[in-house]
Amino acid sequence: MTTSVGFDLDMTLADTREGIAAVYDELAVRLGVPFDSAAIVQRLGPPLEVELANWLPPEEVPAAADLYREIYPKIGVPVHKPMAGAYEAIDAVRRAGGRVIVVTGKNPRDAVGTVRTLGLEVDEVVGSLFGAAKGSALARFGAAAYVGDHVADIEAARAGGAVSVTVATGPYTVGELREHGADVALGDLTEFAAWFDRWCDQGAPA
C-alpha cells in the first residue's frame, strides 16, 4: 500500500514569517505605506493580493504585488526555516512508499525556491492555489490526505477527496480547526509521523 500526502507550505512545512515580514518592511520603505508586518505574519494563508488590499487602494494592488514578488527571492526565501517536524513528516510518508506534493498559495517560483532552500524532498510543487482551488491538484496527484494550518486547507482537502489533517501552527488553535471540520487536528507537525504511522496501520486509503 502506498499513501501519498499533500502539504501546505507556509506555517505547515516552512516557517516563513521572518522572511515575509522582511519583504513587507522593504515594501513599506519603497512604497511609503505603513504595513504592519508583525500583524500580517500572524494571519498568513490567503493570497498576497488579499492582504495587500487591506493596505492599498484596489488600483495599486497589482503593482505592489509585482514588486513584492520581485524582491521576495532575495529578501524572503534565504531566511525561511523548516517547521519543527517537517523533515520527519516527509520521511514518514516516504517510508510508507508514498509520494509528497506541496500545494500552496505561494507562487510557484518562490514555493520551489523555499522547498529547495530548506532541502525538503518532495515530488511535486504546485503554487498559486488557495482553499478549494487546491482540490484539483490534490485529486490529480491522488493525495489521500492534505496537511495544512488554515481553515481554507480543510476546504482544500474536502475538494480533493482527501482526509483533512491540520496543525495549529498558523492562525488557528486545535479547537478552532476541529470546529471548522478538520478530520485530524494536531498541535504541530512533530505529531504527524506517529499519527500517519497509526493511520497506515489502520488501512488508510491508497
mmCIF file of C-alpha atoms in Angstrom:
data_model
loop_
_atom_site.group_PDB
_atom_site.id
_atom_site.type_symbol
_atom_site.label_atom_id
_atom_site.label_comp_id
_atom_site.label_asym_id
_atom_site.label_seq_id
_atom_site.Cartn_x
_atom_site.Cartn_y
_atom_site.Cartn_z
ATOM 1 C CA MET A 1 0.000 0.000 0.000
ATOM 2 C CA THR A 2 1.195 3.493 -0.799
ATOM 3 C CA THR A 3 -0.370 6.583 0.676
ATOM 4 C CA SER A 4 0.511 9.903 -0.944
ATOM 5 C CA VAL A 5 0.102 13.091 1.046
ATOM 6 C CA GLY A 6 -0.201 16.758 0.177
ATOM 7 C CA PHE A 7 1.230 19.500 2.359
ATOM 8 C CA ASP A 8 0.682 23.226 2.571
ATOM 9 C CA LEU A 9 3.922 25.234 2.718
ATOM 10 C CA ASP A 10 3.742 28.452 4.788
ATOM 11 C CA MET A 11 3.478 27.642 8.506
ATOM 12 C CA THR A 12 2.977 23.945 7.752
ATOM 13 C CA LEU A 13 6.308 22.799 6.326
ATOM 14 C CA ALA A 14 8.081 26.166 6.355
ATOM 15 C CA ASP A 15 8.257 28.958 8.911
ATOM 16 C CA THR A 16 8.165 31.885 6.520
ATOM 17 C CA ARG A 17 7.206 34.615 8.984
ATOM 18 C CA GLU A 18 10.598 36.290 9.266
ATOM 19 C CA GLY A 19 11.109 36.337 5.518
ATOM 20 C CA ILE A 20 7.637 37.603 4.696
ATOM 21 C CA ALA A 21 7.895 40.297 7.361
ATOM 22 C CA ALA A 22 11.215 41.429 5.889
ATOM 23 C CA VAL A 23 9.670 41.695 2.433
ATOM 24 C CA TYR A 24 6.760 43.762 3.733
ATOM 25 C CA ASP A 25 9.164 46.006 5.636
ATOM 26 C CA GLU A 26 11.111 46.609 2.437
ATOM 27 C CA LEU A 27 7.874 47.177 0.552
ATOM 28 C CA ALA A 28 6.854 49.744 3.165
ATOM 29 C CA VAL A 29 10.043 51.706 2.516
ATOM 30 C CA ARG A 30 9.715 51.571 -1.241
ATOM 31 C CA LEU A 31 6.003 52.423 -1.381
ATOM 32 C CA GLY A 32 5.759 54.664 1.661
ATOM 33 C CA VAL A 33 2.959 52.528 3.081
ATOM 34 C CA PRO A 34 2.930 51.647 6.824
ATOM 35 C CA PHE A 35 2.486 47.873 6.515
ATOM 36 C CA ASP A 36 2.270 46.202 9.925
ATOM 37 C CA SER A 37 4.422 43.191 9.101
ATOM 38 C CA ALA A 38 4.070 41.727 12.606
ATOM 39 C CA ALA A 39 0.294 41.630 12.241
ATOM 40 C CA ILE A 40 0.436 40.354 8.679
ATOM 41 C CA VAL A 41 2.521 37.289 9.509
ATOM 42 C CA GLN A 42 0.027 36.272 12.186
ATOM 43 C CA ARG A 43 -2.634 35.666 9.528
ATOM 44 C CA LEU A 44 -0.749 34.029 6.679
ATOM 45 C CA GLY A 45 -2.772 31.914 4.305
ATOM 46 C CA PRO A 46 -4.875 33.984 1.893
ATOM 47 C CA PRO A 47 -3.376 35.146 -1.429
ATOM 48 C CA LEU A 48 -0.951 38.076 -1.446
ATOM 49 C CA GLU A 49 -3.419 40.348 -3.226
ATOM 50 C CA VAL A 50 -5.993 39.814 -0.474
ATOM 51 C CA GLU A 51 -3.554 41.029 2.181
ATOM 52 C CA LEU A 52 -2.359 43.975 0.108
ATOM 53 C CA ALA A 53 -5.976 45.062 -0.335
ATOM 54 C CA ASN A 54 -6.068 45.728 3.410
ATOM 55 C CA TRP A 55 -3.481 48.462 2.941
ATOM 56 C CA LEU A 56 -3.800 49.821 -0.585
ATOM 57 C CA PRO A 57 -6.478 51.117 -2.961
ATOM 58 C CA PRO A 58 -7.580 48.404 -5.417
ATOM 59 C CA GLU A 59 -5.852 50.044 -8.361
ATOM 60 C CA GLU A 60 -2.472 49.947 -6.584
ATOM 61 C CA VAL A 61 -2.580 46.283 -5.550
ATOM 62 C CA PRO A 62 -1.325 44.678 -8.809
ATOM 63 C CA ALA A 63 1.829 46.807 -8.991
ATOM 64 C CA ALA A 64 2.532 46.275 -5.292
ATOM 65 C CA ALA A 65 2.129 42.528 -5.734
ATOM 66 C CA ASP A 66 4.565 42.568 -8.644
ATOM 67 C CA LEU A 67 7.110 44.468 -6.561
ATOM 68 C CA TYR A 68 6.632 42.115 -3.624
ATOM 69 C CA ARG A 69 7.304 39.118 -5.834
ATOM 70 C CA GLU A 70 10.302 40.843 -7.407
ATOM 71 C CA ILE A 71 12.098 41.281 -4.075
ATOM 72 C CA TYR A 72 10.890 38.098 -2.348
ATOM 73 C CA PRO A 73 13.561 35.680 -3.659
ATOM 74 C CA LYS A 74 16.454 37.792 -2.330
ATOM 75 C CA ILE A 75 14.926 39.010 0.931
ATOM 76 C CA GLY A 76 12.358 36.412 1.935
ATOM 77 C CA VAL A 77 13.475 32.969 0.801
ATOM 78 C CA PRO A 78 17.004 32.971 2.314
ATOM 79 C CA VAL A 79 15.710 33.361 5.890
ATOM 80 C CA HIS A 80 12.934 30.774 5.752
ATOM 81 C CA LYS A 81 13.224 27.947 8.263
ATOM 82 C CA PRO A 82 11.732 24.449 8.406
ATOM 83 C CA MET A 83 8.861 23.942 10.805
ATOM 84 C CA ALA A 84 9.579 21.536 13.632
ATOM 85 C CA GLY A 85 8.786 18.042 12.408
ATOM 86 C CA ALA A 86 8.859 18.919 8.695
ATOM 87 C CA TYR A 87 11.601 16.509 7.668
ATOM 88 C CA GLU A 88 10.218 13.749 9.859
ATOM 89 C CA ALA A 89 6.738 14.172 8.376
ATOM 90 C CA ILE A 90 8.069 13.835 4.839
ATOM 91 C CA ASP A 91 10.193 10.843 5.831
ATOM 92 C CA ALA A 92 7.145 9.133 7.356
ATOM 93 C CA VAL A 93 5.277 9.351 4.066
ATOM 94 C CA ARG A 94 8.273 8.108 2.103
ATOM 95 C CA ARG A 95 8.823 5.167 4.458
ATOM 96 C CA ALA A 96 5.267 4.083 3.707
ATOM 97 C CA GLY A 97 6.017 4.178 -0.009
ATOM 98 C CA GLY A 98 4.011 7.348 -0.567
ATOM 99 C CA ARG A 99 4.801 10.488 -2.509
ATOM 100 C CA VAL A 100 4.745 14.052 -1.225
ATOM 101 C CA ILE A 101 3.207 17.035 -3.012
ATOM 102 C CA VAL A 102 3.321 20.642 -1.851
ATOM 103 C CA VAL A 103 0.193 22.599 -2.778
ATOM 104 C CA THR A 104 0.408 26.222 -1.713
ATOM 105 C CA GLY A 105 -0.883 29.720 -2.262
ATOM 106 C CA LYS A 106 2.686 30.925 -2.733
ATOM 107 C CA ASN A 107 3.626 31.494 -6.365
ATOM 108 C CA PRO A 108 5.399 28.530 -7.985
ATOM 109 C CA ARG A 109 8.831 30.186 -8.268
ATOM 110 C CA ASP A 110 9.034 31.148 -4.600
ATOM 111 C CA ALA A 111 7.441 27.898 -3.486
ATOM 112 C CA VAL A 112 10.097 25.904 -5.335
ATOM 113 C CA GLY A 113 12.794 28.264 -4.025
ATOM 114 C CA THR A 114 11.625 27.727 -0.462
ATOM 115 C CA VAL A 115 11.467 23.951 -0.850
ATOM 116 C CA ARG A 116 14.974 23.847 -2.317
ATOM 117 C CA THR A 117 16.439 26.214 0.249
ATOM 118 C CA LEU A 118 15.107 24.053 3.076
ATOM 119 C CA GLY A 119 16.079 20.788 1.394
ATOM 120 C CA LEU A 120 12.565 19.362 1.550
ATOM 121 C CA GLU A 121 12.449 16.160 -0.504
ATOM 122 C CA VAL A 122 9.099 16.458 -2.222
ATOM 123 C CA ASP A 123 7.907 15.025 -5.514
ATOM 124 C CA GLU A 124 5.962 17.975 -6.857
ATOM 125 C CA VAL A 125 5.242 21.612 -6.055
ATOM 126 C CA VAL A 126 2.035 23.338 -7.162
ATOM 127 C CA GLY A 127 1.643 27.026 -6.373
ATOM 128 C CA SER A 128 -0.783 29.943 -6.596
ATOM 129 C CA LEU A 129 -3.766 27.946 -5.296
ATOM 130 C CA PHE A 130 -5.890 28.711 -2.243
ATOM 131 C CA GLY A 131 -8.753 26.985 -0.489
ATOM 132 C CA ALA A 132 -10.930 24.661 -2.555
ATOM 133 C CA ALA A 133 -8.924 25.539 -5.671
ATOM 134 C CA LYS A 134 -6.200 23.249 -4.309
ATOM 135 C CA GLY A 135 -8.539 20.303 -4.644
ATOM 136 C CA SER A 136 -7.853 19.626 -8.323
ATOM 137 C CA ALA A 137 -4.106 19.353 -7.707
ATOM 138 C CA LEU A 138 -4.646 17.019 -4.771
ATOM 139 C CA ALA A 139 -7.019 14.839 -6.763
ATOM 140 C CA ARG A 140 -4.690 14.735 -9.775
ATOM 141 C CA PHE A 141 -1.837 13.657 -7.505
ATOM 142 C CA GLY A 142 -4.012 11.107 -5.735
ATOM 143 C CA ALA A 143 -3.349 12.511 -2.276
ATOM 144 C CA ALA A 144 -5.105 10.530 0.428
ATOM 145 C CA ALA A 145 -4.536 13.315 2.976
ATOM 146 C CA TYR A 146 -3.775 17.025 2.911
ATOM 147 C CA VAL A 147 -1.932 18.733 5.750
ATOM 148 C CA GLY A 148 -2.323 22.460 6.421
ATOM 149 C CA ASP A 149 -2.609 25.103 9.110
ATOM 150 C CA HIS A 150 -5.523 27.185 7.780
ATOM 151 C CA VAL A 151 -9.268 26.554 7.691
ATOM 152 C CA ALA A 152 -9.032 27.030 3.929
ATOM 153 C CA ASP A 153 -6.821 23.923 3.885
ATOM 154 C CA ILE A 154 -9.759 21.968 5.265
ATOM 155 C CA GLU A 155 -11.760 23.135 2.242
ATOM 156 C CA ALA A 156 -8.842 22.093 0.030
ATOM 157 C CA ALA A 157 -8.817 18.579 1.442
ATOM 158 C CA ARG A 158 -12.578 18.243 1.019
ATOM 159 C CA ALA A 159 -12.393 19.443 -2.576
ATOM 160 C CA GLY A 160 -9.625 16.955 -3.334
ATOM 161 C CA GLY A 161 -11.314 13.996 -1.680
ATOM 162 C CA ALA A 162 -8.554 13.801 0.943
ATOM 163 C CA VAL A 163 -8.516 13.450 4.710
ATOM 164 C CA SER A 164 -8.059 16.878 6.288
ATOM 165 C CA VAL A 165 -5.073 16.924 8.649
ATOM 166 C CA THR A 166 -4.402 20.242 10.352
ATOM 167 C CA VAL A 167 -1.646 21.675 12.526
ATOM 168 C CA ALA A 168 -2.168 24.546 14.961
ATOM 169 C CA THR A 169 0.964 26.409 13.891
ATOM 170 C CA GLY A 170 -0.865 29.060 11.900
ATOM 171 C CA PRO A 171 -3.670 31.441 12.874
ATOM 172 C CA TYR A 172 -5.986 28.797 14.388
ATOM 173 C CA THR A 173 -5.970 26.709 17.556
ATOM 174 C CA VAL A 174 -6.556 22.962 17.646
ATOM 175 C CA GLY A 175 -10.081 23.579 18.908
ATOM 176 C CA GLU A 176 -10.867 26.066 16.149
ATOM 177 C CA LEU A 177 -9.573 23.688 13.491
ATOM 178 C CA ARG A 178 -11.795 20.931 14.847
ATOM 179 C CA GLU A 179 -14.776 23.281 14.909
ATOM 180 C CA HIS A 180 -14.170 24.050 11.248
ATOM 181 C CA GLY A 181 -14.389 20.365 10.405
ATOM 182 C CA ALA A 182 -10.817 19.072 10.301
ATOM 183 C CA ASP A 183 -10.678 15.279 10.375
ATOM 184 C CA VAL A 184 -7.450 15.448 12.388
ATOM 185 C CA ALA A 185 -6.130 18.400 14.417
ATOM 186 C CA LEU A 186 -2.539 18.217 15.673
ATOM 187 C CA GLY A 187 -0.660 20.651 17.880
ATOM 188 C CA ASP A 188 2.187 20.826 15.369
ATOM 189 C CA LEU A 189 3.922 18.780 12.707
ATOM 190 C CA THR A 190 6.039 16.881 15.231
ATOM 191 C CA GLU A 191 2.882 14.856 15.932
ATOM 192 C CA PHE A 192 2.315 13.937 12.297
ATOM 193 C CA ALA A 193 4.663 10.948 11.854
ATOM 194 C CA ALA A 194 3.159 8.999 14.760
ATOM 195 C CA TRP A 195 -0.377 9.775 13.586
ATOM 196 C CA PHE A 196 0.467 8.821 9.999
ATOM 197 C CA ASP A 197 2.018 5.500 11.020
ATOM 198 C CA ARG A 198 -1.122 4.620 13.015
ATOM 199 C CA TRP A 199 -3.333 5.687 10.138
ATOM 200 C CA CYS A 200 -1.473 3.490 7.683
ATOM 201 C CA ASP A 201 -1.631 0.561 10.109
ATOM 202 C CA GLN A 202 -5.402 1.008 10.247
ATOM 203 C CA GLY A 203 -5.680 0.685 6.491
ATOM 204 C CA ALA A 204 -5.542 4.225 5.147
ATOM 205 C CA PRO A 205 -6.732 4.509 1.541
ATOM 206 C CA ALA A 206 -4.084 4.136 -1.146
#
